[in-house]
PDB file of C-alpha atoms in Angstrom:
ATOM      1  CA  MET A  25      -0.569 -18.571 -45.006  1.00  0.00           C
ATOM      2  CA  ASN A  26      -1.466 -14.955 -45.685  1.00  0.00           C
ATOM      3  CA  THR A  27      -4.707 -14.688 -47.683  1.00  0.00           C
ATOM      4  CA  SER A  28      -5.041 -10.923 -47.257  1.00  0.00           C
ATOM      5  CA  PRO A  29      -4.489  -8.687 -50.303  1.00  0.00           C
ATOM      6  CA  HIS A  30      -2.377  -6.427 -48.090  1.00  0.00           C
ATOM      7  CA  PRO A  31       1.268  -7.213 -47.299  1.00  0.00           C
ATOM      8  CA  GLN A  32       2.284  -8.191 -43.771  1.00  0.00           C
ATOM      9  CA  VAL A  33       4.893  -6.179 -41.905  1.00  0.00           C
ATOM     10  CA  LYS A  34       6.774  -7.240 -38.765  1.00  0.00           C
ATOM     11  CA  VAL A  35       5.841  -4.663 -36.122  1.00  0.00           C
ATOM     12  CA  TRP A  36       6.006  -6.100 -32.600  1.00  0.00           C
ATOM     13  CA  ASP A  37       9.150  -7.910 -31.489  1.00  0.00           C
ATOM     14  CA  TRP A  38       8.857 -11.014 -29.307  1.00  0.00           C
ATOM     15  CA  SER A  39       9.775  -9.184 -26.095  1.00  0.00           C
ATOM     16  CA  ILE A  40       6.937  -6.690 -26.521  1.00  0.00           C
ATOM     17  CA  ARG A  41       4.483  -9.526 -27.127  1.00  0.00           C
ATOM     18  CA  LEU A  42       5.769 -11.449 -24.105  1.00  0.00           C
ATOM     19  CA  PHE A  43       5.502  -8.302 -21.984  1.00  0.00           C
ATOM     20  CA  HIS A  44       1.955  -7.661 -23.175  1.00  0.00           C
ATOM     21  CA  TRP A  45       0.612 -11.147 -22.463  1.00  0.00           C
ATOM     22  CA  SER A  46       2.478 -11.431 -19.167  1.00  0.00           C
ATOM     23  CA  LEU A  47       0.594  -8.473 -17.690  1.00  0.00           C
ATOM     24  CA  PRO A  48      -2.885 -10.058 -17.419  1.00  0.00           C
ATOM     25  CA  VAL A  49      -1.380 -13.270 -16.032  1.00  0.00           C
ATOM     26  CA  LEU A  50       0.601 -11.393 -13.395  1.00  0.00           C
ATOM     27  CA  LEU A  51      -2.341  -9.176 -12.433  1.00  0.00           C
ATOM     28  CA  PHE A  52      -4.510 -12.244 -11.915  1.00  0.00           C
ATOM     29  CA  LEU A  53      -1.845 -13.970  -9.811  1.00  0.00           C
ATOM     30  CA  LEU A  54      -1.246 -10.809  -7.787  1.00  0.00           C
ATOM     31  CA  TRP A  55      -4.971 -10.511  -7.113  1.00  0.00           C
ATOM     32  CA  ARG A  56      -5.175 -14.151  -6.027  1.00  0.00           C
ATOM     33  CA  SER A  57      -2.158 -13.902  -3.731  1.00  0.00           C
ATOM     34  CA  ALA A  58      -3.169 -10.613  -2.064  1.00  0.00           C
ATOM     35  CA  GLY A  59      -4.137 -11.233   1.542  1.00  0.00           C
ATOM     36  CA  GLU A  60      -3.404 -14.973   1.275  1.00  0.00           C
ATOM     37  CA  ASP A  61       0.243 -15.474   0.358  1.00  0.00           C
ATOM     38  CA  LEU A  62       2.052 -12.183   0.776  1.00  0.00           C
ATOM     39  CA  ASP A  63       5.479 -13.707   0.168  1.00  0.00           C
ATOM     40  CA  ARG A  64       4.297 -14.856  -3.255  1.00  0.00           C
ATOM     41  CA  HIS A  65       2.564 -11.510  -3.752  1.00  0.00           C
ATOM     42  CA  MET A  66       5.839  -9.679  -3.157  1.00  0.00           C
ATOM     43  CA  GLN A  67       7.738 -11.975  -5.535  1.00  0.00           C
ATOM     44  CA  LEU A  68       5.155 -11.412  -8.254  1.00  0.00           C
ATOM     45  CA  ALA A  69       5.280  -7.672  -7.614  1.00  0.00           C
ATOM     46  CA  GLN A  70       9.024  -7.692  -8.249  1.00  0.00           C
ATOM     47  CA  ILE A  71       8.474  -9.448 -11.568  1.00  0.00           C
ATOM     48  CA  LEU A  72       5.780  -6.962 -12.562  1.00  0.00           C
ATOM     49  CA  LEU A  73       7.873  -3.927 -11.632  1.00  0.00           C
ATOM     50  CA  SER A  74      10.850  -5.362 -13.524  1.00  0.00           C
ATOM     51  CA  LEU A  75       8.690  -5.812 -16.611  1.00  0.00           C
ATOM     52  CA  LEU A  76       7.357  -2.271 -16.338  1.00  0.00           C
ATOM     53  CA  LEU A  77      10.843  -0.801 -16.035  1.00  0.00           C
ATOM     54  CA  TYR A  78      11.960  -2.935 -18.967  1.00  0.00           C
ATOM     55  CA  ARG A  79       9.095  -1.564 -21.080  1.00  0.00           C
ATOM     56  CA  LEU A  80      10.017   1.991 -20.170  1.00  0.00           C
ATOM     57  CA  ILE A  81      13.650   1.434 -21.137  1.00  0.00           C
ATOM     58  CA  TRP A  82      12.661  -0.454 -24.275  1.00  0.00           C
ATOM     59  CA  GLY A  83      10.498   2.499 -25.217  1.00  0.00           C
ATOM     60  CA  PHE A  84      13.699   4.460 -25.787  1.00  0.00           C
ATOM     61  CA  ILE A  85      16.247   1.909 -27.015  1.00  0.00           C
ATOM     62  CA  GLY A  86      14.090  -0.918 -28.337  1.00  0.00           C
ATOM     63  CA  THR A  87      12.939  -1.949 -31.801  1.00  0.00           C
ATOM     64  CA  PRO A  88      11.485   0.878 -33.921  1.00  0.00           C
ATOM     65  CA  TYR A  89       7.752   0.364 -33.410  1.00  0.00           C
ATOM     66  CA  ALA A  90       8.209  -0.265 -29.671  1.00  0.00           C
ATOM     67  CA  ARG A  91       9.722   3.177 -29.104  1.00  0.00           C
ATOM     68  CA  PHE A  92       7.572   5.887 -27.590  1.00  0.00           C
ATOM     69  CA  GLY A  93       8.638   8.278 -30.298  1.00  0.00           C
ATOM     70  CA  HIS A  94       6.857   6.085 -32.826  1.00  0.00           C
ATOM     71  CA  PHE A  95       3.397   6.258 -31.273  1.00  0.00           C
ATOM     72  CA  LEU A  96       3.188   9.308 -28.997  1.00  0.00           C
ATOM     73  CA  TYR A  97       1.701  12.341 -30.720  1.00  0.00           C
ATOM     74  CA  HIS A  98       0.941  15.951 -29.813  1.00  0.00           C
ATOM     75  CA  PRO A  99      -2.631  16.751 -28.660  1.00  0.00           C
ATOM     76  CA  GLY A 100      -3.674  18.196 -32.015  1.00  0.00           C
ATOM     77  CA  ARG A 101      -2.793  14.949 -33.788  1.00  0.00           C
ATOM     78  CA  ILE A 102      -4.698  12.957 -31.166  1.00  0.00           C
ATOM     79  CA  ALA A 103      -7.797  15.133 -31.541  1.00  0.00           C
ATOM     80  CA  GLY A 104      -7.583  14.863 -35.315  1.00  0.00           C
ATOM     81  CA  TYR A 105      -7.359  11.093 -35.127  1.00  0.00           C
ATOM     82  CA  LEU A 106     -10.372  10.913 -32.819  1.00  0.00           C
ATOM     83  CA  GLY A 107     -12.480  12.810 -35.336  1.00  0.00           C
ATOM     84  CA  ALA A 108     -11.242  10.728 -38.264  1.00  0.00           C
ATOM     85  CA  ALA A 109     -11.697   7.435 -36.405  1.00  0.00           C
ATOM     86  CA  LEU A 110     -15.409   8.133 -36.002  1.00  0.00           C
ATOM     87  CA  GLY A 111     -15.772   8.551 -39.738  1.00  0.00           C
ATOM     88  CA  PRO A 112     -16.182   5.889 -42.420  1.00  0.00           C
ATOM     89  CA  SER A 113     -12.460   5.794 -43.263  1.00  0.00           C
ATOM     90  CA  LYS A 114     -10.591   5.151 -40.036  1.00  0.00           C
ATOM     91  CA  PRO A 115      -6.827   5.851 -40.320  1.00  0.00           C
ATOM     92  CA  VAL A 116      -4.620   2.795 -39.810  1.00  0.00           C
ATOM     93  CA  TYR A 117      -1.301   3.055 -37.996  1.00  0.00           C
ATOM     94  CA  LEU A 118       1.424   0.419 -38.043  1.00  0.00           C
ATOM     95  CA  SER A 119       2.351   1.028 -34.435  1.00  0.00           C
ATOM     96  CA  HIS A 120      -0.174   2.177 -31.818  1.00  0.00           C
ATOM     97  CA  ASN A 121      -2.546   4.816 -33.150  1.00  0.00           C
ATOM     98  CA  PRO A 122      -2.615   8.199 -31.325  1.00  0.00           C
ATOM     99  CA  LEU A 123      -5.346   7.102 -28.897  1.00  0.00           C
ATOM    100  CA  GLY A 124      -3.624   3.759 -28.369  1.00  0.00           C
ATOM    101  CA  GLY A 125      -0.408   5.577 -27.535  1.00  0.00           C
ATOM    102  CA  VAL A 126      -2.219   7.541 -24.849  1.00  0.00           C
ATOM    103  CA  MET A 127      -3.683   4.321 -23.462  1.00  0.00           C
ATOM    104  CA  VAL A 128      -0.210   2.754 -23.310  1.00  0.00           C
ATOM    105  CA  LEU A 129       1.040   5.627 -21.159  1.00  0.00           C
ATOM    106  CA  VAL A 130      -2.070   5.567 -18.960  1.00  0.00           C
ATOM    107  CA  LEU A 131      -1.824   1.819 -18.380  1.00  0.00           C
ATOM    108  CA  LEU A 132       1.908   1.936 -17.674  1.00  0.00           C
ATOM    109  CA  GLY A 133       1.410   4.846 -15.302  1.00  0.00           C
ATOM    110  CA  SER A 134      -1.468   3.099 -13.545  1.00  0.00           C
ATOM    111  CA  LEU A 135       0.516  -0.094 -13.090  1.00  0.00           C
ATOM    112  CA  LEU A 136       3.485   1.865 -11.759  1.00  0.00           C
ATOM    113  CA  LEU A 137       1.156   3.662  -9.347  1.00  0.00           C
ATOM    114  CA  GLN A 138      -0.194   0.333  -8.144  1.00  0.00           C
ATOM    115  CA  GLY A 139       3.314  -0.990  -7.640  1.00  0.00           C
ATOM    116  CA  ALA A 140       4.594   2.208  -6.012  1.00  0.00           C
ATOM    117  CA  THR A 141       1.830   2.302  -3.403  1.00  0.00           C
ATOM    118  CA  GLY A 142       2.573  -1.330  -2.571  1.00  0.00           C
ATOM    119  CA  LEU A 143       6.151  -0.403  -1.705  1.00  0.00           C
ATOM    120  CA  PHE A 144       4.858   1.537   1.313  1.00  0.00           C
ATOM    121  CA  ALA A 145       1.918  -0.715   2.209  1.00  0.00           C
ATOM    122  CA  THR A 146       1.421  -2.927   5.244  1.00  0.00           C
ATOM    123  CA  ASP A 147      -1.057  -5.518   6.472  1.00  0.00           C
ATOM    124  CA  ASP A 148      -0.408  -4.379  10.075  1.00  0.00           C
ATOM    125  CA  ILE A 149       0.622  -7.927  11.045  1.00  0.00           C
ATOM    126  CA  PHE A 150       3.390  -9.634   9.090  1.00  0.00           C
ATOM    127  CA  TYR A 151       4.074  -7.725   5.889  1.00  0.00           C
ATOM    128  CA  THR A 152       5.490  -4.285   5.192  1.00  0.00           C
ATOM    129  CA  GLY A 153       6.630  -2.972   1.864  1.00  0.00           C
ATOM    130  CA  PRO A 154      10.351  -2.356   1.312  1.00  0.00           C
ATOM    131  CA  LEU A 155       9.923   1.428   1.697  1.00  0.00           C
ATOM    132  CA  TYR A 156       7.532   1.289   4.657  1.00  0.00           C
ATOM    133  CA  ASP A 157      10.095   2.673   7.125  1.00  0.00           C
ATOM    134  CA  LEU A 158      10.643   5.793   5.000  1.00  0.00           C
ATOM    135  CA  VAL A 159       7.187   7.217   5.710  1.00  0.00           C
ATOM    136  CA  SER A 160       5.003   7.839   8.725  1.00  0.00           C
ATOM    137  CA  GLY A 161       2.421   5.343   9.912  1.00  0.00           C
ATOM    138  CA  GLY A 162      -0.412   7.535   8.638  1.00  0.00           C
ATOM    139  CA  THR A 163       1.176   7.789   5.185  1.00  0.00           C
ATOM    140  CA  ALA A 164       1.686   4.018   5.084  1.00  0.00           C
ATOM    141  CA  GLU A 165      -1.988   3.478   5.949  1.00  0.00           C
ATOM    142  CA  GLN A 166      -3.020   5.858   3.174  1.00  0.00           C
ATOM    143  CA  MET A 167      -0.736   4.083   0.697  1.00  0.00           C
ATOM    144  CA  THR A 168      -2.229   0.752   1.749  1.00  0.00           C
ATOM    145  CA  ARG A 169      -5.764   2.029   1.121  1.00  0.00           C
ATOM    146  CA  TRP A 170      -4.763   3.379  -2.277  1.00  0.00           C
ATOM    147  CA  HIS A 171      -3.024   0.117  -3.144  1.00  0.00           C
ATOM    148  CA  LYS A 172      -6.188  -1.854  -2.410  1.00  0.00           C
ATOM    149  CA  SER A 173      -8.725   0.529  -3.928  1.00  0.00           C
ATOM    150  CA  TRP A 174      -6.828   1.502  -7.083  1.00  0.00           C
ATOM    151  CA  PHE A 175      -6.792  -2.071  -8.343  1.00  0.00           C
ATOM    152  CA  TYR A 176     -10.593  -2.201  -8.455  1.00  0.00           C
ATOM    153  CA  GLN A 177     -11.445   1.438  -9.109  1.00  0.00           C
ATOM    154  CA  GLY A 178      -8.631   2.245 -11.483  1.00  0.00           C
ATOM    155  CA  LEU A 179      -6.791  -0.661 -13.040  1.00  0.00           C
ATOM    156  CA  LEU A 180      -9.776  -2.901 -13.718  1.00  0.00           C
ATOM    157  CA  VAL A 181     -11.689   0.018 -15.232  1.00  0.00           C
ATOM    158  CA  LEU A 182      -8.787   0.806 -17.553  1.00  0.00           C
ATOM    159  CA  VAL A 183      -8.409  -2.860 -18.501  1.00  0.00           C
ATOM    160  CA  GLY A 184     -12.119  -2.967 -19.319  1.00  0.00           C
ATOM    161  CA  LEU A 185     -11.801   0.118 -21.534  1.00  0.00           C
ATOM    162  CA  HIS A 186      -8.793  -1.446 -23.237  1.00  0.00           C
ATOM    163  CA  VAL A 187     -10.705  -4.649 -24.000  1.00  0.00           C
ATOM    164  CA  LEU A 188     -13.700  -2.636 -25.227  1.00  0.00           C
ATOM    165  CA  ALA A 189     -11.477  -0.617 -27.559  1.00  0.00           C
ATOM    166  CA  ILE A 190      -9.960  -3.810 -28.977  1.00  0.00           C
ATOM    167  CA  ALA A 191     -13.452  -5.181 -29.657  1.00  0.00           C
ATOM    168  CA  LEU A 192     -14.522  -1.957 -31.379  1.00  0.00           C
ATOM    169  CA  TYR A 193     -11.431  -1.939 -33.564  1.00  0.00           C
ATOM    170  CA  ARG A 194     -12.129  -5.546 -34.501  1.00  0.00           C
ATOM    171  CA  LEU A 195     -15.606  -4.555 -35.617  1.00  0.00           C
ATOM    172  CA  ARG A 196     -13.980  -1.875 -37.774  1.00  0.00           C
ATOM    173  CA  GLY A 197     -11.785  -4.516 -39.405  1.00  0.00           C
ATOM    174  CA  GLU A 198      -8.514  -4.046 -37.513  1.00  0.00           C
ATOM    175  CA  GLY A 199      -7.346  -7.137 -35.621  1.00  0.00           C
ATOM    176  CA  LEU A 200      -5.138  -5.821 -32.835  1.00  0.00           C
ATOM    177  CA  VAL A 201      -5.069  -9.106 -30.910  1.00  0.00           C
ATOM    178  CA  LYS A 202      -3.778 -11.088 -33.859  1.00  0.00           C
ATOM    179  CA  ALA A 203      -1.007  -8.547 -34.420  1.00  0.00           C
ATOM    180  CA  MET A 204       0.077  -8.843 -30.784  1.00  0.00           C
ATOM    181  CA  ILE A 205       0.210 -12.637 -31.158  1.00  0.00           C
ATOM    182  CA  THR A 206       2.003 -12.924 -34.487  1.00  0.00           C
ATOM    183  CA  GLY A 207       3.914  -9.644 -34.356  1.00  0.00           C
ATOM    184  CA  HIS A 208       2.732  -8.746 -37.876  1.00  0.00           C
ATOM    185  CA  LYS A 209       0.214  -6.215 -39.118  1.00  0.00           C
ATOM    186  CA  GLU A 210      -1.367  -5.715 -42.496  1.00  0.00           C
ATOM    187  CA  VAL A 211      -0.117  -2.661 -44.352  1.00  0.00           C
ATOM    188  CA  PRO A 212      -2.773  -0.651 -46.183  1.00  0.00           C
ATOM    189  CA  GLU A 213      -1.753   0.710 -49.557  1.00  0.00           C
ATOM    190  CA  THR A 214      -1.795   4.251 -48.208  1.00  0.00           C
ATOM    191  CA  ARG A 215       0.888   3.371 -45.631  1.00  0.00           C
ATOM    192  CA  ALA A 216       3.029   0.982 -47.683  1.00  0.00           C
ATOM    193  CA  ALA A 217       5.642   3.639 -48.410  1.00  0.00           C
ATOM    194  CA  ASP A 218       6.044   4.368 -44.681  1.00  0.00           C
ATOM    195  CA  ALA A 219       6.255   0.757 -43.550  1.00  0.00           C
ATOM    196  CA  LEU A 220       9.425  -0.365 -41.843  1.00  0.00           C
ATOM    197  CA  ASP A 221       9.553  -4.143 -42.002  1.00  0.00           C
ATOM    198  CA  GLN A 222      11.770  -5.568 -39.260  1.00  0.00           C
ATOM    199  CA  ALA A 223      11.400  -9.183 -40.400  1.00  0.00           C
ATOM    200  CA  GLY A 224      14.871  -9.339 -41.875  1.00  0.00           C
ATOM    201  CA  GLU A 225      16.575  -7.453 -39.068  1.00  0.00           C
ATOM    202  CA  ALA A 226      18.455  -9.145 -36.251  1.00  0.00           C
ATOM    203  CA  PHE A 227      16.977  -8.704 -32.800  1.00  0.00           C
ATOM    204  CA  PRO A 228      19.046  -6.122 -30.823  1.00  0.00           C
ATOM    205  CA  TRP A 229      20.237  -8.561 -28.164  1.00  0.00           C
ATOM    206  CA  ALA A 230      22.838  -6.208 -26.672  1.00  0.00           C
ATOM    207  CA  ARG A 231      20.244  -3.522 -25.996  1.00  0.00           C
ATOM    208  CA  PHE A 232      17.819  -6.173 -24.752  1.00  0.00           C
ATOM    209  CA  VAL A 233      20.343  -7.521 -22.222  1.00  0.00           C
ATOM    210  CA  LEU A 234      21.090  -3.968 -21.107  1.00  0.00           C
ATOM    211  CA  ALA A 235      17.389  -3.192 -20.591  1.00  0.00           C
ATOM    212  CA  VAL A 236      16.761  -6.435 -18.688  1.00  0.00           C
ATOM    213  CA  THR A 237      19.858  -5.977 -16.522  1.00  0.00           C
ATOM    214  CA  LEU A 238      18.978  -2.411 -15.583  1.00  0.00           C
ATOM    215  CA  SER A 239      15.345  -3.178 -14.784  1.00  0.00           C
ATOM    216  CA  VAL A 240      16.047  -6.339 -12.748  1.00  0.00           C
ATOM    217  CA  ALA A 241      18.949  -4.730 -10.875  1.00  0.00           C
ATOM    218  CA  ALA A 242      16.861  -1.667 -10.004  1.00  0.00           C
ATOM    219  CA  VAL A 243      13.964  -3.697  -8.629  1.00  0.00           C
ATOM    220  CA  TRP A 244      16.219  -6.145  -6.781  1.00  0.00           C
ATOM    221  CA  SER A 245      18.034  -3.238  -5.131  1.00  0.00           C
ATOM    222  CA  LEU A 246      14.737  -1.610  -4.199  1.00  0.00           C
ATOM    223  CA  PHE A 247      13.462  -4.724  -2.440  1.00  0.00           C
ATOM    224  CA  ASN A 248      16.725  -5.912  -0.907  1.00  0.00           C
ATOM    225  CA  LEU A 249      18.829  -2.825  -0.203  1.00  0.00           C
ATOM    226  CA  ALA A 250      16.240  -0.170   0.652  1.00  0.00           C
TER     227      ALA A 250
END
């Protein structure tokens, strides 16, 4: 039951929420399987890369608030938001705010970098990535080092910053975690006129199937036909 004085608007569709909560689970399983069960590691990597490609496609053809055009802003808007967010009246956005939009791109790019380096990596014994034969041995060794180091020096740092930002926003009265669980966000009075409530709209299953098919087919081809 909604006890808030502000109306609730459907923002995040179920596929975005599933994608979001799948990432930490997959990263943990990938970390556990690295160096121990490389067959499982490779299977999990295919799932992760498929999800990342799906999110990229969904960012163009998905539900309104999931589209990149809804939360990516020019640098001036980002700088303006940063100044306003430090003030007493922090602007509230229905989709990702300008800084959150930047973080989405950074995290997606970092995950793609992690996956891309793994495509060329090797353990020098049993496992080689599907694109290992396309590069020299020295390049493969460099990719392997990057694949191992970036997880700890890049991804985990970014994840920590992401969690810290969520905690800070919670202290400022904006519950981002709850919105990513329920799919709904509270609409402040100043944004009510701009709100696009998707609650009554049918999920775009045709576009969803297209996005899933393209992402899975691309990753399967990469691992099996390269």
